[in-house]
mmCIF file of C-alpha atoms and ligand atoms in Angstrom:
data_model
loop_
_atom_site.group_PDB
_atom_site.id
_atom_site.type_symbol
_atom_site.label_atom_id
_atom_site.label_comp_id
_atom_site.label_asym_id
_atom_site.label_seq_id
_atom_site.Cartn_x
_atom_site.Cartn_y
_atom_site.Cartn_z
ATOM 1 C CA UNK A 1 22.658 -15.007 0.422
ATOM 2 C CA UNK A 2 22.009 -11.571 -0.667
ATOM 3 C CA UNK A 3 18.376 -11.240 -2.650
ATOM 4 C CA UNK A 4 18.899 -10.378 -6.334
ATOM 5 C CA UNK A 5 16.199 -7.479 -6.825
ATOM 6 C CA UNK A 6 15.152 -5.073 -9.691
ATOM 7 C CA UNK A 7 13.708 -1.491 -8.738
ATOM 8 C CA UNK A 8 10.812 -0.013 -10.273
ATOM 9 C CA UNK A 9 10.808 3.487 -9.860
ATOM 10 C CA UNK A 10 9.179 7.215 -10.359
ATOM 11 C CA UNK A 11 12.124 9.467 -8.806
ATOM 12 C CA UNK A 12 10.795 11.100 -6.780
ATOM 13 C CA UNK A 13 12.619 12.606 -3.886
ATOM 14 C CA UNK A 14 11.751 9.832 -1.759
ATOM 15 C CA UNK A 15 12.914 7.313 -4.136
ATOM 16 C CA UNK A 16 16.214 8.736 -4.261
ATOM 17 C CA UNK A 17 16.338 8.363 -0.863
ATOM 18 C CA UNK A 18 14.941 4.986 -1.256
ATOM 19 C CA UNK A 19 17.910 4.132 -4.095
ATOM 20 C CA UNK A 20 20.458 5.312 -1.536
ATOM 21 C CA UNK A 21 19.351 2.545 1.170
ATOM 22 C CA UNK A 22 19.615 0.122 -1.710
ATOM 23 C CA UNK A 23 22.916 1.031 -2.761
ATOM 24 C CA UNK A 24 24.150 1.264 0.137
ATOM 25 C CA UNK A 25 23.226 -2.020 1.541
ATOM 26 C CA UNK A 26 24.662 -5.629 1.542
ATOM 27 C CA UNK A 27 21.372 -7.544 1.492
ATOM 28 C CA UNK A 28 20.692 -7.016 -1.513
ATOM 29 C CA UNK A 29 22.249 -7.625 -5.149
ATOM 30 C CA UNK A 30 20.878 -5.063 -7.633
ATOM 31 C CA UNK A 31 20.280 -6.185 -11.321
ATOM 32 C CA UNK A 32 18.930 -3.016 -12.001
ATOM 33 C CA UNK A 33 16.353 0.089 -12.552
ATOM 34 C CA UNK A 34 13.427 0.660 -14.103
ATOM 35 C CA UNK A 35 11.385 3.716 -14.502
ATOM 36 C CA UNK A 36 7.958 4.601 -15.071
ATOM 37 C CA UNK A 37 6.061 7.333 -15.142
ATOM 38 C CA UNK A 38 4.379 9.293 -11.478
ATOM 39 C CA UNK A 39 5.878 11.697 -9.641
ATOM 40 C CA UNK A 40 7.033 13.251 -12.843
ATOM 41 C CA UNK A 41 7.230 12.345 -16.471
ATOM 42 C CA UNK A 42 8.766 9.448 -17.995
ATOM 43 C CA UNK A 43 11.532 11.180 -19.366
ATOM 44 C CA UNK A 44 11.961 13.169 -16.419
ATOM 45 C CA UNK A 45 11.784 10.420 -14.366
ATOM 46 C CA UNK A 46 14.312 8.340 -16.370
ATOM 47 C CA UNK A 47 16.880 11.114 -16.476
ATOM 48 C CA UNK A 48 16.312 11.322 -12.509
ATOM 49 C CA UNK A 49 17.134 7.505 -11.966
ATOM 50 C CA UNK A 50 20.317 7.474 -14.405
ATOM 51 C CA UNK A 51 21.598 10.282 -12.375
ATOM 52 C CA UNK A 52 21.098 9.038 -9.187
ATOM 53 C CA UNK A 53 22.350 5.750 -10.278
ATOM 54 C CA UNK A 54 25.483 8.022 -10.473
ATOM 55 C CA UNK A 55 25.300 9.537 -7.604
ATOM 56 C CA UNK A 56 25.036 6.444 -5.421
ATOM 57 C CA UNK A 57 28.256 5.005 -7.021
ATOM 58 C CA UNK A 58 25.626 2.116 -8.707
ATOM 59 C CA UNK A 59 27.140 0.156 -11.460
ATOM 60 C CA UNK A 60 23.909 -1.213 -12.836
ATOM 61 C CA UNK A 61 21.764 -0.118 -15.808
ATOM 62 C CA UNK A 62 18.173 2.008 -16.397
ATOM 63 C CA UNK A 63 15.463 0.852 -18.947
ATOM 64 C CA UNK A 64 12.859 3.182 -19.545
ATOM 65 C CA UNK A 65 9.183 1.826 -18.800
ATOM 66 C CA UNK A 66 6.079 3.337 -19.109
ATOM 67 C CA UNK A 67 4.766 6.971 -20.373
ATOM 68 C CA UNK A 68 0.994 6.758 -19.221
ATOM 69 C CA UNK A 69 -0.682 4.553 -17.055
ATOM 70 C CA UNK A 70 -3.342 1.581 -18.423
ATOM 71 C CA UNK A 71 -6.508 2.860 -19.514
ATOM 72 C CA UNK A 72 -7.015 6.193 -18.058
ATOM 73 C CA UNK A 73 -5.344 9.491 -18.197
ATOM 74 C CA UNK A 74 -3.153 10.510 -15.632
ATOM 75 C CA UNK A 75 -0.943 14.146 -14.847
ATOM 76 C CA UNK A 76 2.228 14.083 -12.878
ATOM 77 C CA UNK A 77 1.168 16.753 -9.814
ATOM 78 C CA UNK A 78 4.936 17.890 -10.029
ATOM 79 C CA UNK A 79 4.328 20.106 -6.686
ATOM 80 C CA UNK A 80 5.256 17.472 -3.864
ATOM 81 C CA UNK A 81 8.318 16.305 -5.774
ATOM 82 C CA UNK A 82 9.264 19.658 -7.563
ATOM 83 C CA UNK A 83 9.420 20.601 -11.394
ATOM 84 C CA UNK A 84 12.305 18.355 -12.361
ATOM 85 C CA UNK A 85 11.149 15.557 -9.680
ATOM 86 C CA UNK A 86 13.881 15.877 -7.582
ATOM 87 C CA UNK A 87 13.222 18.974 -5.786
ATOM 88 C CA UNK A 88 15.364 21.178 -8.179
ATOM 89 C CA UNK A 89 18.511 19.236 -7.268
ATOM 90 C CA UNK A 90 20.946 19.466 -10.142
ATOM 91 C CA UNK A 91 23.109 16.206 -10.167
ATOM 92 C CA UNK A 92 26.097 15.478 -12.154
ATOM 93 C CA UNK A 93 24.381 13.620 -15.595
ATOM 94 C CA UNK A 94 25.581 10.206 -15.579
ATOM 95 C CA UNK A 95 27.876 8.975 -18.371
ATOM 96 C CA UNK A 96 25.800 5.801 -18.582
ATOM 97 C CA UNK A 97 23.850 5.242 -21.409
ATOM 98 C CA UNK A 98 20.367 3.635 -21.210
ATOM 99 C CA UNK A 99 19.372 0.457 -21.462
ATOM 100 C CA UNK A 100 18.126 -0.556 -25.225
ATOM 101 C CA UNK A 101 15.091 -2.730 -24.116
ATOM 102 C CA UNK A 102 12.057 -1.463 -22.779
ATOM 103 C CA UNK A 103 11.548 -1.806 -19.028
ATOM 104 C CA UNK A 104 8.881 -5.005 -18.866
ATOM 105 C CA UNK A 105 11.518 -6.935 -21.896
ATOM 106 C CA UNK A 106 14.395 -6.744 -19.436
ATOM 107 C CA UNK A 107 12.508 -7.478 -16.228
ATOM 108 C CA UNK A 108 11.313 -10.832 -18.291
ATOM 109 C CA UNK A 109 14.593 -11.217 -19.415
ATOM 110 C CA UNK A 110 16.313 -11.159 -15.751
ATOM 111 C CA UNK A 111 13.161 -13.709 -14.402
ATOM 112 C CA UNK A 112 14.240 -16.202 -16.508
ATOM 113 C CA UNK A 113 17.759 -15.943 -15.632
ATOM 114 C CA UNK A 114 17.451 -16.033 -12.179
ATOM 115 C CA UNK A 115 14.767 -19.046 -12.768
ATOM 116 C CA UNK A 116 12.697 -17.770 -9.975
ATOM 117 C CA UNK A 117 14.847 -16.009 -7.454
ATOM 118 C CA UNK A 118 14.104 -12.918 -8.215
ATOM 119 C CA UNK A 119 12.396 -10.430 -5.969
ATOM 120 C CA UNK A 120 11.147 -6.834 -7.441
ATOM 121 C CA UNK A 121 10.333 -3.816 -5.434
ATOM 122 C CA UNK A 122 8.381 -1.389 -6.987
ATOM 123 C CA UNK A 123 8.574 2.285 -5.616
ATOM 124 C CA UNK A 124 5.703 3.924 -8.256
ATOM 125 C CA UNK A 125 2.767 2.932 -10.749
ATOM 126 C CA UNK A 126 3.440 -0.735 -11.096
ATOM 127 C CA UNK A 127 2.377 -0.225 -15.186
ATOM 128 C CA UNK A 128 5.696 -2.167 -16.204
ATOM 129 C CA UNK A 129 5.150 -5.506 -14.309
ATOM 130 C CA UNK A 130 1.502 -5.331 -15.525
ATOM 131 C CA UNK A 131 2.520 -4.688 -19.080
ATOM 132 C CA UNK A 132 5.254 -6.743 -18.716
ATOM 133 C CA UNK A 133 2.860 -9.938 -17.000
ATOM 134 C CA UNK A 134 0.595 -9.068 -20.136
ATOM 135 C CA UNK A 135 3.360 -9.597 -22.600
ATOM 136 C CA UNK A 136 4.779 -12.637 -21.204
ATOM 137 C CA UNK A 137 2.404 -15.075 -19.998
ATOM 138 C CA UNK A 138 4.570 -17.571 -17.886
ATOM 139 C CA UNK A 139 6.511 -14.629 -16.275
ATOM 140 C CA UNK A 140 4.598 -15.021 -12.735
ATOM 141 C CA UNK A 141 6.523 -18.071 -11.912
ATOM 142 C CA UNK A 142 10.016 -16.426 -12.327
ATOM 143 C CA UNK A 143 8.852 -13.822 -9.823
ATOM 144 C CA UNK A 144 10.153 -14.634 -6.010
ATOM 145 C CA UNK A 145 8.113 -11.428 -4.784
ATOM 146 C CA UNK A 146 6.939 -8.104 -5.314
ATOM 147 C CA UNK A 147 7.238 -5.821 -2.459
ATOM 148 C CA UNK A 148 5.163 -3.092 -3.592
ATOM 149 C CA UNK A 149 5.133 0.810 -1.867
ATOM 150 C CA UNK A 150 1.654 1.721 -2.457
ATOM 151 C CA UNK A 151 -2.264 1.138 -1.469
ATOM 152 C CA UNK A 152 -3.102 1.465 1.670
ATOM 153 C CA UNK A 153 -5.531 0.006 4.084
ATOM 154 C CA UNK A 154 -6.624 3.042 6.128
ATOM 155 C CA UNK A 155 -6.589 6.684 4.597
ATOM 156 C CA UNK A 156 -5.195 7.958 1.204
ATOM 157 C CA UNK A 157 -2.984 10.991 0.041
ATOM 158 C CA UNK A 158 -3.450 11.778 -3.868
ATOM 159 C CA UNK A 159 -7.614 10.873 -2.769
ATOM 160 C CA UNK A 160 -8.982 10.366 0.764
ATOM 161 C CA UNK A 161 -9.191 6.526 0.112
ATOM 162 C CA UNK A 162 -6.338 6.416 -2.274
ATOM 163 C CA UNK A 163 -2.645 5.825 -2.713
ATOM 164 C CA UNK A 164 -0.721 7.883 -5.274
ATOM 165 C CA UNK A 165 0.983 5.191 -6.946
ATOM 166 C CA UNK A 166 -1.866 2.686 -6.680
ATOM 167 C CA UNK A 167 -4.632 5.697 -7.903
ATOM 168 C CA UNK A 168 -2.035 6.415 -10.891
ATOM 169 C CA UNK A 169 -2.211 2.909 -12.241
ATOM 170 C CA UNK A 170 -5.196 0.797 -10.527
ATOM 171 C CA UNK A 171 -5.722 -1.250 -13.090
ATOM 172 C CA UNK A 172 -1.895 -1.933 -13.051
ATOM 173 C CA UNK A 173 -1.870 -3.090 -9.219
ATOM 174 C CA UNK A 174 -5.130 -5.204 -10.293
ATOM 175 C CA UNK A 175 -3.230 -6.945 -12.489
ATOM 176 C CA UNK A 176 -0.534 -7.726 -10.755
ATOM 177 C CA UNK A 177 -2.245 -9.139 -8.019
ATOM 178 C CA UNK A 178 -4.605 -11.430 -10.621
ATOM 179 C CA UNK A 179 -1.059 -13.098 -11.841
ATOM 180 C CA UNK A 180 -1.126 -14.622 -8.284
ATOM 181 C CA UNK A 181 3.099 -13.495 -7.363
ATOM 182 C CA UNK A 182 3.786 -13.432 -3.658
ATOM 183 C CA UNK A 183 3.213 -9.310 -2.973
ATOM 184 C CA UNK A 184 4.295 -7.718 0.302
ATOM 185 C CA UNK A 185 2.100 -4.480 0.055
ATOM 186 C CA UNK A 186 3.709 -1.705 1.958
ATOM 187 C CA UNK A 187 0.978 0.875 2.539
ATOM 188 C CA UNK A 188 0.259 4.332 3.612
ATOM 189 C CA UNK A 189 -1.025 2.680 7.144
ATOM 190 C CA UNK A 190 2.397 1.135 7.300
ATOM 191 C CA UNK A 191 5.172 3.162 5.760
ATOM 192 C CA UNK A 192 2.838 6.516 9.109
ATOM 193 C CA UNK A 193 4.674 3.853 11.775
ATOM 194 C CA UNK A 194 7.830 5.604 10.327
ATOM 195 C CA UNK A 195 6.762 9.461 10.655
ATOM 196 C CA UNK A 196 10.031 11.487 11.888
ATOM 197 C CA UNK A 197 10.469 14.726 12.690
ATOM 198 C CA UNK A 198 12.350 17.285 11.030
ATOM 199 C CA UNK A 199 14.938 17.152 13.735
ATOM 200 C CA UNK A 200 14.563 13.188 13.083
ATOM 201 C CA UNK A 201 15.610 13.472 9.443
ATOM 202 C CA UNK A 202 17.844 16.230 9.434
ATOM 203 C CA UNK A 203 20.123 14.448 12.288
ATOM 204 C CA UNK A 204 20.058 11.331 9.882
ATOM 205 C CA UNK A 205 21.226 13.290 6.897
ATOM 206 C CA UNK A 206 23.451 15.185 9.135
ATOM 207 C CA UNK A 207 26.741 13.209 8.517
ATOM 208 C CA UNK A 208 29.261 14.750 5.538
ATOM 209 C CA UNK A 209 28.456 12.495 2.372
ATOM 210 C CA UNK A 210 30.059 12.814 -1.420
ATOM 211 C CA UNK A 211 26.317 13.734 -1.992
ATOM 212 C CA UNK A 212 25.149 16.439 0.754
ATOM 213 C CA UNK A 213 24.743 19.005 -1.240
ATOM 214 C CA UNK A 214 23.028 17.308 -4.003
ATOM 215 C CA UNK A 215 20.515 15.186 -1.076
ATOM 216 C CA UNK A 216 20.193 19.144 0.619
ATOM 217 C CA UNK A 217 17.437 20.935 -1.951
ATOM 218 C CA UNK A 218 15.501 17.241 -2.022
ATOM 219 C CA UNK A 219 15.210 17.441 1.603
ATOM 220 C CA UNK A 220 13.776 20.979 1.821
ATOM 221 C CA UNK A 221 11.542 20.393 -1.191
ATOM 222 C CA UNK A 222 10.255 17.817 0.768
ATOM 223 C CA UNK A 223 10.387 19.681 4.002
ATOM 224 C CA UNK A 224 8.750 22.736 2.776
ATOM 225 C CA UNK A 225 5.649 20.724 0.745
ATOM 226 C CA UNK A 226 5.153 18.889 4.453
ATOM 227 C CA UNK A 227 5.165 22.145 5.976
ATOM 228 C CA UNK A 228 3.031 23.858 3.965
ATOM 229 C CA UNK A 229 0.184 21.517 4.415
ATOM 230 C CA UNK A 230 0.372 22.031 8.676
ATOM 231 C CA UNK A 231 2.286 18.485 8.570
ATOM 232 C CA UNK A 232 4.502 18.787 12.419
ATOM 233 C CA UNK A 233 6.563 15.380 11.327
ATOM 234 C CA UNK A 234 6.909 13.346 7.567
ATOM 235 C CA UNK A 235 7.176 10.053 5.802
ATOM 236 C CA UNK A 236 9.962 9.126 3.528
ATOM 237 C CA UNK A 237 7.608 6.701 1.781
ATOM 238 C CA UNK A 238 9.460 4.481 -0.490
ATOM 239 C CA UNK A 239 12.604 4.106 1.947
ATOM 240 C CA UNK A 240 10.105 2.749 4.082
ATOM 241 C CA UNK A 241 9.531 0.083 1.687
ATOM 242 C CA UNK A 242 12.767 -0.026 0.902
ATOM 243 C CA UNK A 243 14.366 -0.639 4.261
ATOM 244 C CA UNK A 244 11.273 -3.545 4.382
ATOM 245 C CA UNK A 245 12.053 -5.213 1.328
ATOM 246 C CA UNK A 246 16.213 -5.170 2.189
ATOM 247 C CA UNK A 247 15.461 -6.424 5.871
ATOM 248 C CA UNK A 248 11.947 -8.026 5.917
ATOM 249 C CA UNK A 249 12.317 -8.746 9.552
ATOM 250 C CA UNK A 250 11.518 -4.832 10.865
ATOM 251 C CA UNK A 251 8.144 -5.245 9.547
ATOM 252 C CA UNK A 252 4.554 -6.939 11.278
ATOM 253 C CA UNK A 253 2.047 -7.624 8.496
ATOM 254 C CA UNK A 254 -0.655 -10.166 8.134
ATOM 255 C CA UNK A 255 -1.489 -11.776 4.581
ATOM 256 C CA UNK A 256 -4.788 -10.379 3.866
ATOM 257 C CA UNK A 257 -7.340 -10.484 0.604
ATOM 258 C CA UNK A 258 -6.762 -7.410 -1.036
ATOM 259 C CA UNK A 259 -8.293 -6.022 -4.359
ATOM 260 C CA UNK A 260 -8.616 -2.684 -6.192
ATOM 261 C CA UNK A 261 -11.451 -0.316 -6.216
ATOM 262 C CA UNK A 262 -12.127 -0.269 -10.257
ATOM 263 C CA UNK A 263 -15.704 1.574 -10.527
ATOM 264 C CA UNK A 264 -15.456 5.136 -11.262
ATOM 265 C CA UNK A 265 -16.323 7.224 -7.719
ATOM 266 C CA UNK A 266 -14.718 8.883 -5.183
ATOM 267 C CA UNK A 267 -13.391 5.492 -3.947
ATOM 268 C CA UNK A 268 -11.394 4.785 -7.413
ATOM 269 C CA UNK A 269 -8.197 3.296 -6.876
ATOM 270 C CA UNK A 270 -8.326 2.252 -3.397
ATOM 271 C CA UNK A 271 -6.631 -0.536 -2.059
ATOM 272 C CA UNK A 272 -9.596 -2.631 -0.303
ATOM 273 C CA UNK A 273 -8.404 -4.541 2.764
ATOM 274 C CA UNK A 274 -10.691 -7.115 3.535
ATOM 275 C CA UNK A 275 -9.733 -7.808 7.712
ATOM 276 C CA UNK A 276 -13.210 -9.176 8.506
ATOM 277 C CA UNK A 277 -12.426 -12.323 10.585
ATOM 278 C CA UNK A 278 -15.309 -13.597 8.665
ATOM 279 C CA UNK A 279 -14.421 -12.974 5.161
ATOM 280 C CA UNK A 280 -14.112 -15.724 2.915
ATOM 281 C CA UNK A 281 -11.757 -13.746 0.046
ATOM 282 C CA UNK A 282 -8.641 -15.308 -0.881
ATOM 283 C CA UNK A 283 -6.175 -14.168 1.550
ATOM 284 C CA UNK A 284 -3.778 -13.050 -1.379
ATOM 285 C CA UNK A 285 -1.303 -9.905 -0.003
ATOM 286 C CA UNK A 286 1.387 -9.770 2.708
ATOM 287 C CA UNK A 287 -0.257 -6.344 3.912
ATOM 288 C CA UNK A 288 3.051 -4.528 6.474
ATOM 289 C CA UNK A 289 0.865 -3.288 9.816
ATOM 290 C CA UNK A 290 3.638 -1.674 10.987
ATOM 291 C CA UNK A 291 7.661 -1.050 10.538
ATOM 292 C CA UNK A 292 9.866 -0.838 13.655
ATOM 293 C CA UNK A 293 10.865 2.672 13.431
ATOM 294 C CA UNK A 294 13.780 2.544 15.169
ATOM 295 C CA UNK A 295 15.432 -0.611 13.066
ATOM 296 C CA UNK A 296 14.555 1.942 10.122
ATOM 297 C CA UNK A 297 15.997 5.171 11.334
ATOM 298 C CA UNK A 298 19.334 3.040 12.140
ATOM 299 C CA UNK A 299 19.616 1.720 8.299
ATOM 300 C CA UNK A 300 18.852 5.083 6.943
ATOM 301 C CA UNK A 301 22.081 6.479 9.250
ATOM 302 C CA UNK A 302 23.908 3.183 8.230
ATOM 303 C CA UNK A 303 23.464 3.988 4.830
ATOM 304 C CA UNK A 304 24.419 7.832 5.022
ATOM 305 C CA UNK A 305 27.461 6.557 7.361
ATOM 306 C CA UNK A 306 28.210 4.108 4.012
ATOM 307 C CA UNK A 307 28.819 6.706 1.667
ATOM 308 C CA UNK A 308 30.365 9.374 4.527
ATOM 309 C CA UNK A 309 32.962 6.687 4.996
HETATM 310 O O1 LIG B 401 2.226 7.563 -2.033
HETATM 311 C C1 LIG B 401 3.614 7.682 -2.009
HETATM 312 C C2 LIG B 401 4.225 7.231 -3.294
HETATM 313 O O2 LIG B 401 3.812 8.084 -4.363
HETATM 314 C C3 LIG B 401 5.765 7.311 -3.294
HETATM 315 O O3 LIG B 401 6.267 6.280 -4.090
HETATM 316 C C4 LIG B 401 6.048 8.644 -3.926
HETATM 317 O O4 LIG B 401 7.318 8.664 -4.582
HETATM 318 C C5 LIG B 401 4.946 8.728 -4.939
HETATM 319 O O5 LIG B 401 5.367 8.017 -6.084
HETATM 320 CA CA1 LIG B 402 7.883 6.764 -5.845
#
């Protein structure tokens, strides 16, 4: 039975990629995409996700979420993701209207309709499920799971302890995991099992699609931000997470009491995974440990075979 999922999303080059797997798989039944704020701005962000909607052949509406995070101020850092978010890729705009209701009204909406079966994967800031858990008290119980791409029990990126979508919402992630929803948290530690090479990635993107051209300037924005900073191989983040949430079985992961750094420092925003054998926190995340690598590179060629077809 395929899983009925919504996406939550800041494209983001490596969301796009992430909205390709999902469009291009048969695991999964897409009700449709949100958008928040992140990598770039909400509007930009929004525009980005309507036209890759487009792109990827998906018949399935946007609604617009959140413009700022919970709390605290936070600036896109447009530089890993490029000005317009998408590495200056200019894509067809799609002839699909948005959705009228805000993001967190139609994610409450689609919870109660699928009475419990549905699963949401969040690929950015997870401000619209905590805005939308805050609006709608008994929403927790219509939610299956959240497989979240953020946090990170090891090292950071936007901070040294930090996650970038986690750090641009904490209170957001805190929230979520106070409403007590099944979460499968996949991590920075988890989503560096699937570092490629360029070689890797360029012989997976290799194959002729409707969308080469279009996928081509992501990829070297991507590329050349990785390169700049000395990195010899790169993560495609939220495909990661994606390819996890469409085929949980490539993953190991342990369920693990995890909370969110809150008190201003250098620490703020950290995902804290408790793994002392001793600990006596609730045990209340499905943290990934690792993602087999392989099983991942073969549904990101599936997918690009999909839409070469
Ligand atoms: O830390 C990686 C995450 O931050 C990814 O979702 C990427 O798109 C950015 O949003
Ligand atoms: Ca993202």
């Amino acid at each position: 039975m395929k899983r009925r999922v919504i996406i939550d999303c800041d494209p983001g080059i490596d969301d796009a990629i992430a909205l390709m797997l999902a469009f291009a798989s048969s695991d999964i039944d897409i009700a449709f995409i949100t958008t928040c704020f992140g990598n770039n701005t909400i509007q930009q962000t929004t525009e980005n996700a309507l036209n890759l909607v487009n792109l990827f052949g998906g018949n399935v509406d946007v609604y617009k979420g959140a413009e700022n995070p919970l709390f605290i101020d936070r600036r896109p850092i447009p530089e890993f993701h490029g000005p317009n978010g998408i590495g200056g890729a200019t894509l067809e705009t799609s002839p699909r209207k948005l959705g009228e209701d805000y993001a967190w009204d139609a994610i409450y909406k689609e919870a109660v309709a699928c009475n419990g079966e549905l699963s949401i994967i969040t690929l950015g800031p997870l401000t619209n499920i905590a805005i939308a858990l805050f609006k709608y008290e008994d929403l927790a119980k219509y939610i299956k799971e959240i497989v979240v791409m953020g946090g990170s029990s090891s090292f950071g990126n936007e901070q040294p302890y930090s996650e970038a979508n986690v750090y641009s919402d904490p209170y957001a992630f805190q929230a979520v995991l106070n409403a007590k929803i099944k979460v499968r948290m996949v991590g920075l530690n988890a989503t560096e099992t699937t570092r490629m090479t360029f070689d890797e990635m360029k012989e997976i993107f290799d194959l002729k699609t409707s969308f080469s051209d279009k996928l081509a300037p992501m990829l070297d924005h991507y590329l050349r931000v990785q390169n700049k900073y000395g990195e010899e191989k790169l993560v495609i983040h939220d495909a990661a997470a994606m390819a996890v949430a469409i085929k949980p079985e490539i993953a190991v992961s342990e369920i693990l009491p995890v909370s969110v750094e809150l008190t201003n420092g250098r620490m703020f925003g950290r995902t804290v995974v408790d793994i002392r054998l001793h600990s006596q926190a609730e045990k209340n995340v499905d943290v990934v440990k690792s993602i087999d690598f392989e099983a991942y590179k073969n549904m990101l060629k599936q997918a690009v075979a999909h839409y070469s077809a």
